[in-house]
Amino acid sequence: MKDELVSTSDALLTLAFMGDLSMGQPVDHSKRVAWLACGIALELGLEPKICRGVEQIALLRWVGCTANATEVADIMSDDVQGRHAMLRLQPAAIKLLIAPNILPRRVDEIRAIHCEVAALIATTLGLSPAVVTSLDCLFETWDGKGRPVGLQGDAIPLPVLLVLLAGDLEIFYREYGLRAALEMIRQRADVIYPQYLTDIAGRMAESLLRELDQAGESTARSEADGHLVSLSLVADAIDLKLPWLTGHSRAVARLAGTIAARLEMPQAVQARIRRAALLHGLGRVAIPNAVWNKPGPLSIADWERVRLNPYWTARAVTQIRALEKEAEIASSVYERLDGSGYFRATRHAATPMEHRILPVATTLLALQAARPWRPPLDNDAAIDHMQRQAALSRLDQRVVGVLDGAQTVPTSSTPAPATSILSARELDVLRCIAHGDSNKEAARKLGLSPSTIRTHVEHTFRKLECNSRAAATLKASLLGLF
């Protein structure tokens, strides 16, 4: 829909916040890295077009972190704090779940997924081929020991090296102070990035960081480019964090839009609610997969982390002026009219009508879908639950009252679109794989052999020109195949 379009600049910032939260970083980390990298690029005399690319690469550097969160959670107990420890160069703080000798191979796989999805997102945003190529090189290092290709020296795009350097400078300075940061960067010279860049950074760092700290949140160097992109891309990237949420944000937006229309809300409000629905899961990426995937009850500590989910959504999205109202709606998704919700615990009198729709839409769709801790409810049971919640004055009775016939829960038997490049069976298999099923699990669900599933997966990846489950899921969603 046209009213779900936002500027590419705003989409970039939203995706940057998502990446920062996934890496356990402050929500202004990528913006600050972009500012520092551009400052060094200007010192090198790079032309504005290249500087713009440097900024875009910095903002999208961690955009692949939701795509490989499942794989990261398989090798460390906390995919968020583990990544945070990695960036601080504190490997002892990473609680590994696998033997060290297996780690290099798994890390290579994780990095490949990250780069593939980052490049796909950049392509969808309409960014330049140079930026797309650079995002494929995010884990290359000057000494040639990086991944996924092992590029060495000047074969690595200069913008990537600038972003790697600026990223280290921002984190080391924040964690250890300026003197220690410069020493740590010098130790990485001619290993991660070239000596001449560390020399330039050493001369400029104090003044650049002082200026950056004084600028606060106003760190953008470039103007909006005027291009538009759908927030659905952002929603899809967010949902990659947990395979069982594939397509959830889009489904919430559709249902919330239907509810708002049935309540005869103004068109502008309906559009705002749909946009908010596409962003409502942003804060979820700040919480480790081990919490979300817990099969039993959450501990008090886990609940405290979960309750921060909408806070992080508000914290990130409110920094984008064009989406401030959407941020308020999106971050109200877990509020309840009796004050029992979170994170604000707002009550009936303080809850605007447009804030009462997402709690209903998300709850209904979540009940109708399987979760690691429970099976799905059928439609009648889900509606009955909603009505009981409304009777307890937790959900708005008017909103719940218009739900009949509004559910849009896809099933594995949903036919492929007429324009699909995948066969109906390939699409069925992809749906299973996208939602986290192994080949054996997909075979059991679809009544096929694991070898047949494997063949369908290979054909699907080839048709979609993808190499990973995450990239295939994202591309299929962007093509409207789900």
Short mmCIF file of C-alpha atoms in Angstrom, two decimals:
data_model
loop_
_atom_site.label_atom_id
_atom_site.label_comp_id
_atom_site.label_asym_id
_atom_site.label_seq_id
_atom_site.Cartn_x
_atom_site.Cartn_y
_atom_site.Cartn_z
CA MET A 1 0.00 0.00 0.00
CA LYS A 2 1.18 3.50 -0.79
CA ASP A 3 0.47 4.73 2.73
CA GLU A 4 3.01 2.20 4.07
CA LEU A 5 5.84 3.90 2.17
CA VAL A 6 8.54 5.82 4.00
CA SER A 7 11.70 7.52 2.82
CA THR A 8 14.72 5.32 2.24
CA SER A 9 16.54 7.42 4.84
CA ASP A 10 13.93 6.63 7.50
CA ALA A 11 13.97 2.95 6.54
CA LEU A 12 17.76 2.94 6.86
CA LEU A 13 17.57 4.44 10.34
CA THR A 14 14.92 1.97 11.45
CA LEU A 15 16.98 -0.95 10.17
CA ALA A 16 20.05 0.51 11.88
CA PHE A 17 18.20 0.60 15.21
CA MET A 18 17.13 -3.00 14.65
CA GLY A 19 20.73 -4.01 14.06
CA ASP A 20 22.00 -2.09 17.08
CA LEU A 21 19.47 -3.77 19.39
CA SER A 22 20.35 -7.18 17.94
CA MET A 23 24.01 -6.58 18.77
CA GLY A 24 23.33 -5.38 22.32
CA GLN A 25 24.34 -1.83 21.40
CA PRO A 26 22.79 1.57 22.17
CA VAL A 27 20.24 2.55 19.53
CA ASP A 28 22.50 5.34 18.29
CA HIS A 29 25.54 3.11 17.71
CA SER A 30 25.23 2.74 13.94
CA LYS A 31 24.39 6.42 13.48
CA ARG A 32 27.53 7.36 15.39
CA VAL A 33 29.61 4.90 13.37
CA ALA A 34 28.22 6.38 10.16
CA TRP A 35 29.15 9.88 11.34
CA LEU A 36 32.70 8.87 12.27
CA ALA A 37 33.28 6.89 9.07
CA CYS A 38 32.05 9.80 6.97
CA GLY A 39 34.32 12.16 8.88
CA ILE A 40 37.36 10.07 7.98
CA ALA A 41 36.11 9.69 4.40
CA LEU A 42 35.90 13.46 4.06
CA GLU A 43 39.45 13.76 5.40
CA LEU A 44 40.54 11.36 2.65
CA GLY A 45 38.86 13.63 0.08
CA LEU A 46 36.35 11.03 -1.08
CA GLU A 47 33.58 12.34 -3.29
CA PRO A 48 30.08 12.85 -1.85
CA LYS A 49 28.64 9.80 -3.62
CA ILE A 50 31.19 7.53 -1.94
CA CYS A 51 30.63 9.22 1.43
CA ARG A 52 26.92 8.56 1.08
CA GLY A 53 27.71 4.92 0.43
CA VAL A 54 29.92 4.82 3.52
CA GLU A 55 27.01 6.11 5.61
CA GLN A 56 24.61 3.54 4.16
CA ILE A 57 27.04 0.67 4.79
CA ALA A 58 27.49 1.79 8.40
CA LEU A 59 23.73 1.96 8.95
CA LEU A 60 23.18 -1.48 7.43
CA ARG A 61 26.23 -3.15 8.91
CA TRP A 62 24.22 -5.18 11.45
CA VAL A 63 21.01 -5.56 9.44
CA GLY A 64 21.68 -9.28 8.92
CA CYS A 65 21.70 -9.99 12.66
CA THR A 66 18.05 -10.98 12.87
CA ALA A 67 18.51 -13.34 9.92
CA ASN A 68 21.14 -15.43 11.68
CA ALA A 69 19.87 -15.05 15.26
CA THR A 70 18.71 -18.68 15.31
CA GLU A 71 22.14 -19.92 14.27
CA VAL A 72 23.89 -17.60 16.75
CA ALA A 73 21.60 -18.83 19.54
CA ASP A 74 22.70 -22.38 18.69
CA ILE A 75 26.32 -21.58 19.52
CA MET A 76 26.02 -19.15 22.46
CA SER A 77 23.56 -18.95 25.34
CA ASP A 78 22.61 -15.32 24.71
CA ASP A 79 22.68 -14.16 21.10
CA VAL A 80 22.40 -10.49 22.12
CA GLN A 81 24.84 -10.21 25.01
CA GLY A 82 27.18 -12.69 23.36
CA ARG A 83 27.46 -10.39 20.37
CA HIS A 84 27.95 -7.44 22.70
CA ALA A 85 30.86 -9.23 24.35
CA MET A 86 32.30 -10.06 20.94
CA LEU A 87 32.32 -6.41 19.90
CA ARG A 88 34.01 -5.43 23.17
CA LEU A 89 36.71 -8.05 22.46
CA GLN A 90 35.82 -9.97 25.62
CA PRO A 91 35.59 -13.59 24.43
CA ALA A 92 35.56 -14.90 28.01
CA ALA A 93 32.11 -13.30 28.45
CA ILE A 94 30.67 -15.30 25.53
CA LYS A 95 29.03 -18.43 26.91
CA LEU A 96 29.53 -20.97 24.13
CA LEU A 97 27.22 -23.94 23.72
CA ILE A 98 29.46 -25.85 21.30
CA ALA A 99 33.01 -27.20 21.27
CA PRO A 100 35.64 -24.59 20.28
CA ASN A 101 36.90 -26.74 17.39
CA ILE A 102 33.46 -26.53 15.72
CA LEU A 103 33.20 -22.78 16.16
CA PRO A 104 35.11 -21.54 13.05
CA ARG A 105 32.90 -23.49 10.63
CA ARG A 106 29.70 -22.34 12.33
CA VAL A 107 30.88 -18.74 12.43
CA ASP A 108 31.60 -18.85 8.69
CA GLU A 109 28.03 -20.09 8.07
CA ILE A 110 26.58 -17.35 10.29
CA ARG A 111 28.57 -14.63 8.56
CA ALA A 112 27.51 -15.89 5.13
CA ILE A 113 23.82 -15.65 6.12
CA HIS A 114 24.40 -12.16 7.50
CA CYS A 115 26.07 -10.88 4.33
CA GLU A 116 23.54 -12.48 1.99
CA VAL A 117 20.56 -10.93 3.78
CA ALA A 118 22.25 -7.55 4.18
CA ALA A 119 22.96 -7.43 0.45
CA LEU A 120 19.38 -8.47 -0.35
CA ILE A 121 17.99 -5.71 1.85
CA ALA A 122 20.28 -3.14 0.26
CA THR A 123 19.16 -4.27 -3.19
CA THR A 124 15.50 -3.99 -2.17
CA LEU A 125 16.15 -0.49 -0.85
CA GLY A 126 17.48 0.45 -4.28
CA LEU A 127 20.98 1.25 -3.05
CA SER A 128 23.93 1.32 -5.42
CA PRO A 129 25.72 -1.84 -6.62
CA ALA A 130 28.83 -0.60 -4.80
CA VAL A 131 26.96 -0.60 -1.48
CA VAL A 132 25.48 -4.04 -2.16
CA THR A 133 28.92 -5.43 -2.99
CA SER A 134 30.40 -3.85 0.13
CA LEU A 135 27.78 -5.47 2.36
CA ASP A 136 28.93 -8.82 1.01
CA CYS A 137 32.39 -7.99 2.41
CA LEU A 138 31.48 -6.99 5.97
CA PHE A 139 33.63 -9.66 7.60
CA GLU A 140 36.67 -9.40 5.33
CA THR A 141 39.88 -8.20 6.95
CA TRP A 142 43.00 -6.47 5.67
CA ASP A 143 45.22 -9.50 6.36
CA GLY A 144 43.07 -11.78 4.16
CA LYS A 145 41.86 -13.96 7.03
CA GLY A 146 38.30 -12.68 7.00
CA ARG A 147 35.16 -14.16 5.51
CA PRO A 148 33.24 -15.15 3.50
CA VAL A 149 35.75 -14.91 0.62
CA GLY A 150 39.07 -14.06 2.27
CA LEU A 151 39.74 -10.84 0.37
CA GLN A 152 43.02 -9.17 1.22
CA GLY A 153 44.31 -5.60 1.28
CA ASP A 154 43.01 -3.21 -1.34
CA ALA A 155 40.70 -5.90 -2.74
CA ILE A 156 38.37 -4.98 0.15
CA PRO A 157 36.24 -1.93 -0.71
CA LEU A 158 37.55 1.17 1.07
CA PRO A 159 34.10 2.05 2.49
CA VAL A 160 34.05 -1.32 4.30
CA LEU A 161 37.44 -0.64 5.88
CA LEU A 162 36.28 2.80 6.99
CA VAL A 163 33.19 1.33 8.62
CA LEU A 164 35.18 -1.42 10.35
CA LEU A 165 37.55 1.17 11.77
CA ALA A 166 34.81 3.61 12.79
CA GLY A 167 32.82 0.79 14.39
CA ASP A 168 35.76 -0.25 16.55
CA LEU A 169 36.53 3.35 17.46
CA GLU A 170 32.96 4.04 18.59
CA ILE A 171 32.70 0.89 20.71
CA PHE A 172 36.20 0.97 22.23
CA TYR A 173 35.84 4.68 23.08
CA ARG A 174 32.46 4.11 24.76
CA GLU A 175 33.62 1.02 26.64
CA TYR A 176 37.24 1.86 27.54
CA GLY A 177 37.90 5.57 26.94
CA LEU A 178 39.86 7.38 24.23
CA ARG A 179 43.42 6.40 25.13
CA ALA A 180 42.62 2.69 25.39
CA ALA A 181 40.50 2.85 22.23
CA LEU A 182 43.35 4.28 20.17
CA GLU A 183 45.76 1.67 21.50
CA MET A 184 43.35 -1.16 20.68
CA ILE A 185 42.92 0.19 17.15
CA ARG A 186 46.68 0.45 16.68
CA GLN A 187 46.97 -3.22 17.64
CA ARG A 188 44.53 -4.08 14.85
CA ALA A 189 46.43 -2.09 12.19
CA ASP A 190 47.35 -4.17 9.12
CA VAL A 191 45.19 -6.96 10.54
CA ILE A 192 41.61 -5.65 10.36
CA TYR A 193 42.25 -2.39 8.49
CA PRO A 194 45.37 -0.73 7.00
CA GLN A 195 47.94 1.21 9.00
CA TYR A 196 47.33 4.45 7.11
CA LEU A 197 43.68 4.53 8.20
CA THR A 198 44.59 3.95 11.84
CA ASP A 199 47.09 6.82 11.57
CA ILE A 200 44.40 9.14 10.23
CA ALA A 201 41.96 7.99 12.90
CA GLY A 202 44.59 8.56 15.58
CA ARG A 203 45.05 12.18 14.47
CA MET A 204 41.33 12.90 14.14
CA ALA A 205 39.76 10.78 16.86
CA GLU A 206 39.76 13.26 19.74
CA SER A 207 38.22 16.12 17.76
CA LEU A 208 35.79 13.86 15.89
CA LEU A 209 34.52 12.21 19.06
CA ARG A 210 34.22 15.53 20.87
CA GLU A 211 32.17 16.93 18.01
CA LEU A 212 30.09 13.76 17.86
CA ASP A 213 29.33 13.83 21.59
CA GLN A 214 28.31 17.47 21.34
CA ALA A 215 26.04 16.71 18.40
CA GLY A 216 24.09 14.17 20.47
CA GLU A 217 21.40 12.49 18.39
CA SER A 218 21.76 14.96 15.50
CA THR A 219 24.45 12.96 13.74
CA ALA A 220 23.14 12.74 10.17
CA ARG A 221 25.56 14.16 7.58
CA SER A 222 23.46 13.60 4.45
CA GLU A 223 20.04 14.75 3.34
CA ALA A 224 17.09 12.46 2.65
CA ASP A 225 17.30 11.09 -0.86
CA GLY A 226 13.59 11.36 -1.65
CA HIS A 227 13.18 7.69 -2.56
CA LEU A 228 10.43 5.65 -0.92
CA VAL A 229 10.34 2.09 0.36
CA SER A 230 7.68 -0.04 2.02
CA LEU A 231 7.83 -0.59 5.77
CA SER A 232 6.98 -4.21 4.98
CA LEU A 233 10.69 -4.72 4.26
CA VAL A 234 11.51 -3.57 7.78
CA ALA A 235 8.77 -5.80 9.21
CA ASP A 236 10.10 -8.83 7.34
CA ALA A 237 13.64 -8.16 8.57
CA ILE A 238 12.39 -7.90 12.16
CA ASP A 239 10.44 -11.16 11.90
CA LEU A 240 13.54 -13.06 10.75
CA LYS A 241 14.68 -12.96 14.39
CA LEU A 242 12.37 -15.89 15.22
CA PRO A 243 11.34 -18.30 12.44
CA TRP A 244 7.97 -18.98 14.07
CA LEU A 245 7.15 -15.29 13.58
CA THR A 246 7.63 -15.39 9.80
CA GLY A 247 5.01 -13.10 8.27
CA HIS A 248 3.57 -12.14 11.67
CA SER A 249 4.06 -8.38 11.40
CA ARG A 250 2.47 -8.25 7.95
CA ALA A 251 -0.46 -10.31 9.22
CA VAL A 252 -0.90 -7.98 12.20
CA ALA A 253 -0.90 -4.99 9.85
CA ARG A 254 -3.58 -6.57 7.66
CA LEU A 255 -5.79 -7.50 10.60
CA ALA A 256 -5.29 -4.17 12.36
CA GLY A 257 -6.17 -2.35 9.15
CA THR A 258 -9.33 -4.44 8.77
CA ILE A 259 -10.36 -3.70 12.36
CA ALA A 260 -9.73 0.03 11.95
CA ALA A 261 -11.79 0.06 8.75
CA ARG A 262 -14.68 -1.77 10.42
CA LEU A 263 -14.61 0.77 13.21
CA GLU A 264 -14.86 3.47 10.51
CA MET A 265 -11.75 5.27 11.69
CA PRO A 266 -10.40 8.04 9.39
CA GLN A 267 -8.23 6.83 6.52
CA ALA A 268 -5.18 8.64 7.87
CA VAL A 269 -5.58 6.87 11.22
CA GLN A 270 -6.03 3.50 9.52
CA ALA A 271 -2.78 4.04 7.64
CA ARG A 272 -0.98 5.09 10.82
CA ILE A 273 -2.16 1.94 12.61
CA ARG A 274 -0.96 -0.29 9.74
CA ARG A 275 2.45 1.37 9.77
CA ALA A 276 2.66 0.96 13.55
CA ALA A 277 1.75 -2.72 13.20
CA LEU A 278 4.67 -3.26 10.81
CA LEU A 279 7.04 -1.81 13.42
CA HIS A 280 5.56 -3.25 16.61
CA GLY A 281 8.08 -6.10 16.91
CA LEU A 282 11.21 -3.95 16.64
CA GLY A 283 12.04 -4.10 20.35
CA ARG A 284 11.77 -7.89 20.29
CA VAL A 285 15.21 -8.16 18.69
CA ALA A 286 16.86 -6.81 21.87
CA ILE A 287 15.83 -9.95 23.79
CA PRO A 288 17.75 -13.23 23.32
CA ASN A 289 16.19 -16.10 21.42
CA ALA A 290 16.69 -18.35 24.44
CA VAL A 291 14.02 -16.34 26.25
CA TRP A 292 11.54 -16.34 23.37
CA ASN A 293 12.05 -20.04 22.68
CA LYS A 294 11.67 -21.16 26.30
CA PRO A 295 9.19 -24.07 26.35
CA GLY A 296 8.12 -23.48 29.97
CA PRO A 297 7.21 -20.50 32.16
CA LEU A 298 9.51 -17.49 32.11
CA SER A 299 11.51 -16.57 35.18
CA ILE A 300 11.12 -13.17 36.83
CA ALA A 301 14.38 -12.09 35.21
CA ASP A 302 13.15 -13.23 31.80
CA TRP A 303 9.91 -11.32 32.25
CA GLU A 304 11.81 -8.15 33.10
CA ARG A 305 13.60 -8.44 29.77
CA VAL A 306 10.39 -9.18 27.88
CA ARG A 307 8.69 -6.15 29.41
CA LEU A 308 11.40 -3.96 27.83
CA ASN A 309 10.37 -5.13 24.35
CA PRO A 310 7.89 -2.25 23.69
CA TYR A 311 10.19 0.21 25.45
CA TRP A 312 12.93 -0.50 22.94
CA THR A 313 10.42 -0.11 20.11
CA ALA A 314 9.50 3.33 21.43
CA ARG A 315 13.12 4.28 22.10
CA ALA A 316 14.23 3.43 18.59
CA VAL A 317 11.35 4.59 16.43
CA THR A 318 10.67 7.87 18.25
CA GLN A 319 14.05 9.06 16.97
CA ILE A 320 12.52 9.15 13.48
CA ARG A 321 10.38 12.25 13.44
CA ALA A 322 8.19 11.06 10.57
CA LEU A 323 7.18 7.97 12.59
CA GLU A 324 6.72 9.44 16.08
CA LYS A 325 2.97 8.77 16.22
CA GLU A 326 3.45 5.26 14.86
CA ALA A 327 6.03 4.66 17.59
CA GLU A 328 3.52 5.50 20.31
CA ILE A 329 0.95 3.13 18.83
CA ALA A 330 3.48 0.35 18.21
CA SER A 331 4.89 0.55 21.74
CA SER A 332 1.36 0.23 23.20
CA VAL A 333 0.94 -3.27 21.77
CA TYR A 334 1.18 -5.01 25.17
CA GLU A 335 -0.81 -2.48 27.17
CA ARG A 336 -4.11 -3.52 28.75
CA LEU A 337 -7.01 -1.28 29.67
CA ASP A 338 -6.96 -2.39 33.31
CA GLY A 339 -3.33 -1.30 33.69
CA SER A 340 -1.97 -4.85 33.78
CA GLY A 341 0.04 -4.46 30.57
CA TYR A 342 3.53 -3.13 29.89
CA PHE A 343 5.71 -1.15 29.62
CA ARG A 344 3.72 1.97 30.58
CA ALA A 345 0.88 0.13 32.39
CA THR A 346 -1.56 2.74 31.09
CA ARG A 347 -5.23 2.50 32.08
CA HIS A 348 -8.52 2.92 30.24
CA ALA A 349 -8.90 6.68 30.51
CA ALA A 350 -5.39 7.33 29.20
CA THR A 351 -5.64 4.97 26.22
CA PRO A 352 -6.62 6.56 22.87
CA MET A 353 -8.81 4.46 20.60
CA GLU A 354 -6.12 4.06 17.96
CA HIS A 355 -3.87 2.48 20.62
CA ARG A 356 -6.44 -0.24 21.41
CA ILE A 357 -6.33 -2.08 18.08
CA LEU A 358 -2.83 -3.58 18.01
CA PRO A 359 -3.24 -5.32 21.39
CA VAL A 360 -6.28 -7.11 19.96
CA ALA A 361 -4.76 -7.91 16.56
CA THR A 362 -1.47 -9.23 17.92
CA THR A 363 -3.12 -11.30 20.64
CA LEU A 364 -5.58 -12.98 18.29
CA LEU A 365 -2.95 -13.87 15.69
CA ALA A 366 -0.53 -15.10 18.35
CA LEU A 367 -3.20 -17.37 19.84
CA GLN A 368 -3.94 -18.88 16.43
CA ALA A 369 -0.28 -19.70 15.78
CA ALA A 370 1.99 -22.30 17.37
CA ARG A 371 4.52 -21.06 19.89
CA PRO A 372 7.43 -22.93 21.52
CA TRP A 373 5.51 -23.04 24.80
CA ARG A 374 2.04 -24.04 23.48
CA PRO A 375 0.13 -25.33 20.46
CA PRO A 376 -2.16 -23.03 18.44
CA LEU A 377 -5.77 -22.44 19.39
CA ASP A 378 -8.50 -22.92 16.83
CA ASN A 379 -10.52 -19.90 15.75
CA ASP A 380 -13.43 -20.45 18.16
CA ALA A 381 -11.16 -20.93 21.17
CA ALA A 382 -9.11 -17.86 20.26
CA ILE A 383 -12.20 -15.67 19.86
CA ASP A 384 -13.58 -16.99 23.15
CA HIS A 385 -10.34 -15.99 24.87
CA MET A 386 -10.53 -12.51 23.35
CA GLN A 387 -14.12 -12.06 24.51
CA ARG A 388 -13.21 -13.11 28.04
CA GLN A 389 -10.35 -10.60 28.06
CA ALA A 390 -12.75 -7.89 26.91
CA ALA A 391 -15.24 -8.85 29.63
CA LEU A 392 -12.44 -8.38 32.18
CA SER A 393 -11.87 -4.86 30.77
CA ARG A 394 -8.40 -5.74 29.52
CA LEU A 395 -9.19 -5.37 25.82
CA ASP A 396 -11.63 -2.93 24.22
CA GLN A 397 -15.03 -4.57 23.70
CA ARG A 398 -15.76 -2.54 20.58
CA VAL A 399 -12.53 -3.70 18.96
CA VAL A 400 -13.07 -7.34 19.92
CA GLY A 401 -16.66 -7.07 18.72
CA VAL A 402 -15.66 -6.52 15.07
CA LEU A 403 -13.30 -9.52 14.88
CA ASP A 404 -15.78 -11.99 13.42
CA GLY A 405 -14.54 -13.08 9.99
CA ALA A 406 -11.52 -10.76 10.15
CA GLN A 407 -8.87 -13.41 10.86
CA THR A 408 -6.23 -13.93 8.21
CA VAL A 409 -4.18 -16.90 9.32
CA PRO A 410 -2.30 -18.55 6.41
CA THR A 411 -2.10 -22.33 6.26
CA SER A 412 0.25 -24.74 4.55
CA SER A 413 -2.48 -25.44 2.00
CA THR A 414 -2.77 -21.82 0.87
CA PRO A 415 -2.35 -21.97 -2.94
CA ALA A 416 0.63 -20.39 -4.62
CA PRO A 417 -0.02 -17.05 -6.33
CA ALA A 418 -0.67 -17.37 -10.06
CA THR A 419 2.55 -15.46 -10.75
CA SER A 420 4.67 -17.54 -8.36
CA ILE A 421 8.05 -18.72 -9.63
CA LEU A 422 7.71 -21.64 -7.20
CA SER A 423 5.45 -24.64 -7.56
CA ALA A 424 2.73 -25.21 -4.97
CA ARG A 425 4.75 -28.01 -3.39
CA GLU A 426 7.94 -25.93 -3.31
CA LEU A 427 6.00 -23.16 -1.63
CA ASP A 428 4.61 -25.59 0.96
CA VAL A 429 8.14 -26.77 1.72
CA LEU A 430 9.46 -23.21 1.93
CA ARG A 431 6.70 -22.28 4.38
CA CYS A 432 7.78 -25.13 6.63
CA ILE A 433 11.46 -24.28 6.38
CA ALA A 434 10.76 -20.55 6.86
CA HIS A 435 8.96 -21.32 10.11
CA GLY A 436 11.97 -23.19 11.45
CA ASP A 437 11.15 -26.80 10.58
CA SER A 438 14.02 -29.14 9.81
CA ASN A 439 13.89 -31.23 6.65
CA LYS A 440 12.66 -34.19 8.73
CA GLU A 441 9.95 -32.11 10.39
CA ALA A 442 8.81 -30.71 7.05
CA ALA A 443 8.74 -34.23 5.60
CA ARG A 444 6.53 -35.44 8.44
CA LYS A 445 4.11 -32.51 8.08
CA LEU A 446 3.83 -32.79 4.32
CA GLY A 447 3.91 -36.59 4.05
CA LEU A 448 7.10 -36.62 2.00
CA SER A 449 10.51 -38.18 2.42
CA PRO A 450 13.40 -36.08 3.77
CA SER A 451 15.26 -36.56 0.48
CA THR A 452 12.29 -35.17 -1.45
CA ILE A 453 12.18 -32.18 0.90
CA ARG A 454 15.89 -31.63 0.35
CA THR A 455 15.37 -31.65 -3.42
CA HIS A 456 12.54 -29.13 -3.17
CA VAL A 457 14.69 -26.89 -0.96
CA GLU A 458 17.54 -27.01 -3.48
CA HIS A 459 15.19 -26.13 -6.35
CA THR A 460 13.60 -23.32 -4.32
CA PHE A 461 16.94 -21.79 -3.37
CA ARG A 462 18.08 -21.94 -6.99
CA LYS A 463 14.90 -20.28 -8.28
CA LEU A 464 15.06 -17.56 -5.64
CA GLU A 465 18.84 -17.18 -6.14
CA CYS A 466 19.43 -17.64 -2.42
CA ASN A 467 21.80 -19.75 -0.34
CA SER A 468 20.13 -19.66 3.08
CA ARG A 469 16.76 -20.20 4.72
CA ALA A 470 16.68 -16.60 5.95
CA ALA A 471 17.37 -15.08 2.54
CA ALA A 472 14.84 -17.38 0.84
CA THR A 473 12.22 -16.47 3.46
CA LEU A 474 12.84 -12.76 3.05
CA LYS A 475 12.85 -12.88 -0.74
CA ALA A 476 9.68 -14.97 -0.91
CA SER A 477 7.94 -12.53 1.39
CA LEU A 478 9.09 -9.53 -0.64
CA LEU A 479 7.84 -11.23 -3.81
CA GLY A 480 4.42 -11.80 -2.21
CA LEU A 481 4.71 -15.59 -2.35
CA PHE A 482 3.55 -16.14 1.23
#
